[in-house]
Coordinates of C-alpha atoms in Angstrom, one line a residue:
M1 CA 4.2 -23.5 0.1
M2 CA 1.2 -22.7 2.2
P3 CA -1.1 -25.7 3.0
D4 CA -4.8 -25.8 2.1
A5 CA -5.9 -25.0 5.6
F6 CA -4.5 -23.5 8.8
D7 CA -5.1 -24.5 12.4
A8 CA -8.2 -22.4 13.2
D9 CA -6.7 -21.2 16.5
Q10 CA -3.1 -20.6 15.2
A11 CA -2.5 -17.3 13.4
T12 CA 0.2 -16.9 10.8
A13 CA 2.4 -13.7 10.9
V14 CA 2.7 -11.8 7.6
L15 CA 5.3 -9.2 7.0
F16 CA 3.1 -6.4 5.6
S17 CA 4.2 -3.1 4.2
G18 CA 1.0 -2.0 2.4
G19 CA 2.7 -2.7 -0.9
L20 CA 1.3 -4.7 -3.7
D21 CA 3.1 -8.0 -3.0
S22 CA 2.5 -8.0 0.7
A23 CA -1.2 -7.1 0.3
V24 CA -1.7 -10.1 -2.0
L25 CA 0.3 -12.3 0.4
L26 CA -1.8 -11.2 3.3
A27 CA -5.1 -11.7 1.4
Q28 CA -4.0 -15.2 0.3
A29 CA -3.1 -16.1 3.9
A30 CA -6.3 -14.7 5.4
S31 CA -8.4 -16.6 2.8
R32 CA -7.1 -19.8 4.6
G33 CA -6.9 -18.9 8.2
P34 CA -6.2 -16.2 10.9
V35 CA -3.3 -13.8 10.2
Q36 CA -1.3 -11.3 12.1
P37 CA 0.1 -8.5 9.9
L38 CA 3.4 -7.0 11.0
Y39 CA 4.8 -3.7 9.9
I40 CA 8.4 -3.2 11.0
S41 CA 9.9 0.3 10.8
V42 CA 13.7 0.7 10.6
G43 CA 13.9 4.5 9.9
L44 CA 13.6 4.7 6.1
A45 CA 12.2 7.9 4.4
W46 CA 9.0 6.3 3.1
E47 CA 7.9 4.5 6.2
D48 CA 5.4 7.1 7.5
E49 CA 3.5 6.9 4.1
E50 CA 3.8 3.1 4.1
L51 CA 2.4 2.7 7.6
A52 CA -0.5 5.0 6.9
T53 CA -1.3 3.0 3.7
A54 CA -1.0 -0.3 5.6
R55 CA -3.5 0.8 8.2
Q56 CA -6.0 2.0 5.6
L57 CA -5.5 -1.1 3.5
I58 CA -6.1 -3.4 6.5
Q59 CA -9.6 -1.9 6.9
A60 CA -10.5 -2.5 3.2
M61 CA -8.9 -5.9 2.7
P62 CA -10.9 -9.0 2.0
F63 CA -11.2 -11.7 4.7
G64 CA -11.1 -9.0 7.3
R65 CA -12.7 -11.2 10.0
R66 CA -9.5 -13.4 9.9
T67 CA -7.1 -10.5 10.1
R68 CA -5.9 -9.3 13.4
P69 CA -5.1 -5.6 14.0
L70 CA -1.8 -4.5 12.5
A71 CA 1.2 -4.7 14.8
S72 CA 3.5 -1.8 14.2
L73 CA 7.0 -2.6 15.4
R74 CA 10.3 -0.6 15.4
F75 CA 13.9 -1.7 14.9
D76 CA 15.9 1.5 14.4
M77 CA 18.7 1.1 11.8
T78 CA 19.6 4.7 11.3
D79 CA 22.8 4.2 13.1
V80 CA 23.8 1.8 10.3
Y81 CA 21.9 3.3 7.3
T82 CA 23.1 6.8 8.2
A83 CA 21.6 10.2 7.3
S84 CA 23.6 10.2 4.0
H85 CA 22.0 6.9 2.9
W86 CA 19.7 7.3 -0.1
A87 CA 16.9 5.3 1.7
V88 CA 17.1 7.6 4.7
R89 CA 17.4 10.8 2.7
G90 CA 14.4 9.8 0.6
D91 CA 16.3 10.1 -2.7
P92 CA 15.9 6.7 -4.3
P93 CA 17.7 5.5 -7.4
A94 CA 16.1 6.4 -10.8
Y95 CA 13.4 4.8 -12.8
D96 CA 15.5 2.4 -14.8
T97 CA 17.9 1.4 -11.9
P98 CA 18.5 -2.3 -11.7
D99 CA 17.4 -4.1 -8.5
E100 CA 21.0 -4.6 -7.4
E101 CA 21.4 -0.9 -6.8
V102 CA 18.5 -0.7 -4.3
Y103 CA 19.9 -3.4 -2.0
L104 CA 19.6 -2.7 1.7
E105 CA 22.1 -4.8 3.4
G106 CA 20.6 -7.3 5.9
R107 CA 17.1 -6.0 5.5
N108 CA 15.4 -9.4 5.8
I109 CA 17.7 -10.3 8.7
V110 CA 16.5 -7.3 10.6
L111 CA 12.8 -7.8 9.8
L112 CA 12.8 -11.5 10.6
A113 CA 14.7 -11.1 13.8
K114 CA 12.2 -8.6 15.1
A115 CA 9.3 -10.6 13.8
G116 CA 10.7 -13.7 15.5
V117 CA 10.8 -12.2 18.9
F118 CA 7.3 -10.8 18.5
M119 CA 6.1 -14.2 17.4
R120 CA 7.7 -15.9 20.4
R121 CA 5.7 -13.7 22.8
A122 CA 2.5 -14.0 20.8
N123 CA 2.7 -17.8 20.4
I124 CA 2.9 -17.6 16.6
A125 CA 5.1 -20.2 14.9
R126 CA 5.0 -19.2 11.3
V127 CA 5.8 -16.1 9.3
L128 CA 5.3 -15.3 5.6
I129 CA 7.5 -13.0 3.6
G130 CA 7.0 -11.9 0.0
P131 CA 10.2 -12.0 -2.2
L132 CA 9.4 -12.8 -5.9
A133 CA 11.1 -14.8 -8.6
G134 CA 14.3 -13.2 -9.8
N135 CA 15.1 -11.4 -6.5
P136 CA 18.9 -11.0 -6.6
F137 CA 19.5 -10.4 -2.9
P138 CA 21.4 -12.9 -0.6
D139 CA 18.8 -12.6 2.2
A140 CA 15.9 -13.6 -0.1
T141 CA 17.0 -17.1 -0.9
A142 CA 15.6 -20.4 0.3
E143 CA 19.0 -21.2 1.8
F144 CA 18.9 -18.0 3.8
F145 CA 15.3 -18.5 5.0
D146 CA 16.1 -22.1 6.1
A147 CA 19.2 -20.9 8.0
M148 CA 17.3 -18.0 9.6
S149 CA 14.5 -20.3 10.7
R150 CA 17.0 -22.6 12.4
A151 CA 18.8 -19.7 14.1
L152 CA 15.5 -18.2 15.4
S153 CA 14.2 -21.5 16.5
T154 CA 17.4 -22.3 18.4
G155 CA 17.7 -18.8 19.9
L156 CA 14.0 -18.6 21.0
A157 CA 13.7 -22.2 22.0
E158 CA 10.5 -22.4 19.9
S159 CA 9.9 -23.4 16.3
V160 CA 9.9 -20.4 13.9
A161 CA 9.0 -21.3 10.3
I162 CA 9.8 -18.8 7.6
E163 CA 8.0 -19.3 4.2
A164 CA 8.2 -17.3 1.0
P165 CA 5.1 -18.5 -1.0
F166 CA 5.7 -16.2 -3.9
A167 CA 9.3 -17.1 -4.6
K168 CA 8.5 -18.7 -7.9
L169 CA 6.0 -16.0 -9.0
H170 CA 6.7 -12.8 -11.0
K171 CA 4.9 -9.5 -10.1
A172 CA 2.4 -9.9 -12.9
D173 CA 1.5 -13.3 -11.5
V174 CA 0.9 -11.8 -8.1
I175 CA -1.3 -9.1 -9.6
R176 CA -3.5 -11.7 -11.3
L177 CA -3.7 -13.6 -8.0
G178 CA -4.6 -10.4 -6.1
A179 CA -7.3 -9.6 -8.6
R180 CA -8.9 -13.0 -8.0
L181 CA -8.7 -12.4 -4.3
G182 CA -10.3 -9.0 -4.5
V183 CA -7.3 -7.0 -3.2
P184 CA -8.0 -3.2 -3.5
F185 CA -5.0 -2.4 -5.6
E186 CA -5.9 1.3 -5.5
L187 CA -5.0 1.4 -1.8
T188 CA -1.6 -0.3 -2.2
L189 CA 1.7 1.7 -2.2
S190 CA 4.8 0.5 -4.1
C191 CA 7.0 3.6 -4.2
M192 CA 10.2 4.9 -2.5
R193 CA 9.3 8.5 -2.7
P194 CA 5.5 8.8 -2.2
A195 CA 3.6 11.9 -1.2
A196 CA 0.2 11.8 0.4
G197 CA -0.4 8.3 -0.9
V198 CA 0.6 9.2 -4.5
H199 CA 3.3 7.3 -6.3
C200 CA 6.2 9.4 -7.5
G201 CA 6.3 7.6 -10.9
R202 CA 10.1 8.1 -11.1
C203 CA 11.6 5.4 -8.8
S204 CA 12.5 1.8 -9.7
K205 CA 9.7 0.5 -7.5
C206 CA 7.2 2.5 -9.5
R207 CA 8.7 1.1 -12.7
E208 CA 8.3 -2.4 -11.5
R209 CA 4.7 -1.8 -10.6
I210 CA 3.8 -0.1 -13.9
E211 CA 5.4 -2.8 -16.0
A212 CA 3.8 -5.6 -13.9
F213 CA 0.3 -4.3 -14.3
R214 CA 1.0 -3.9 -18.1
D215 CA 2.3 -7.5 -18.3
A216 CA -0.7 -8.8 -16.2
G217 CA -3.2 -7.1 -18.6
I218 CA -4.9 -5.3 -15.7
A219 CA -5.3 -1.5 -15.3
D220 CA -3.2 0.0 -12.5
P221 CA -5.6 2.1 -10.4
A222 CA -2.8 3.9 -8.5
A223 CA -2.2 7.6 -8.7
Y224 CA 1.2 8.8 -10.0
A225 CA 2.7 12.3 -9.7
D226 CA 4.7 11.9 -12.8

């Protein structure tokens, strides 16, 4: 878990996609000390929309004085997730698809490896990532994060701490936290087929968002195409 206060001179990196969970994660971290948001592109269909959202959201987020400019990094995976892959085609699984069917193999391995090298060069020792309770993927477990932290620390010859502060929270809990922090939910994007900042309303990410706002008892200000 995150401590009550950070070293005033030491930023914490936050993997930031412009989505609901990462926006709340960034706001919480920035409420406690300086943060370095990182967006890492790997070649997926929705990334241009996500990156545009992330840049806009950074400008509107609370605690802006503690938030460094967004670092946009690239780690091309389109030679592995080929042109026929649904995430590269931009044809995500349907609304009621279970989480297991949207698994991107090794996604957190790739994101944390790239983040670790950036952090080593930027003298940042700690990174936050936002998986929630019930995440079924093998690269979102405490065991994986501990192992990845050890591997990066060994390979980079500097300590790299990986923390998942929301691992025991559900999405509705995160929404309630974000409301208390003043996160501008209307600017967040949680969709695998967005268009001009509008949620498709048909993919499983949209379903998760819609159901979580309902469970939190808070109105979802996002626009949906369907």
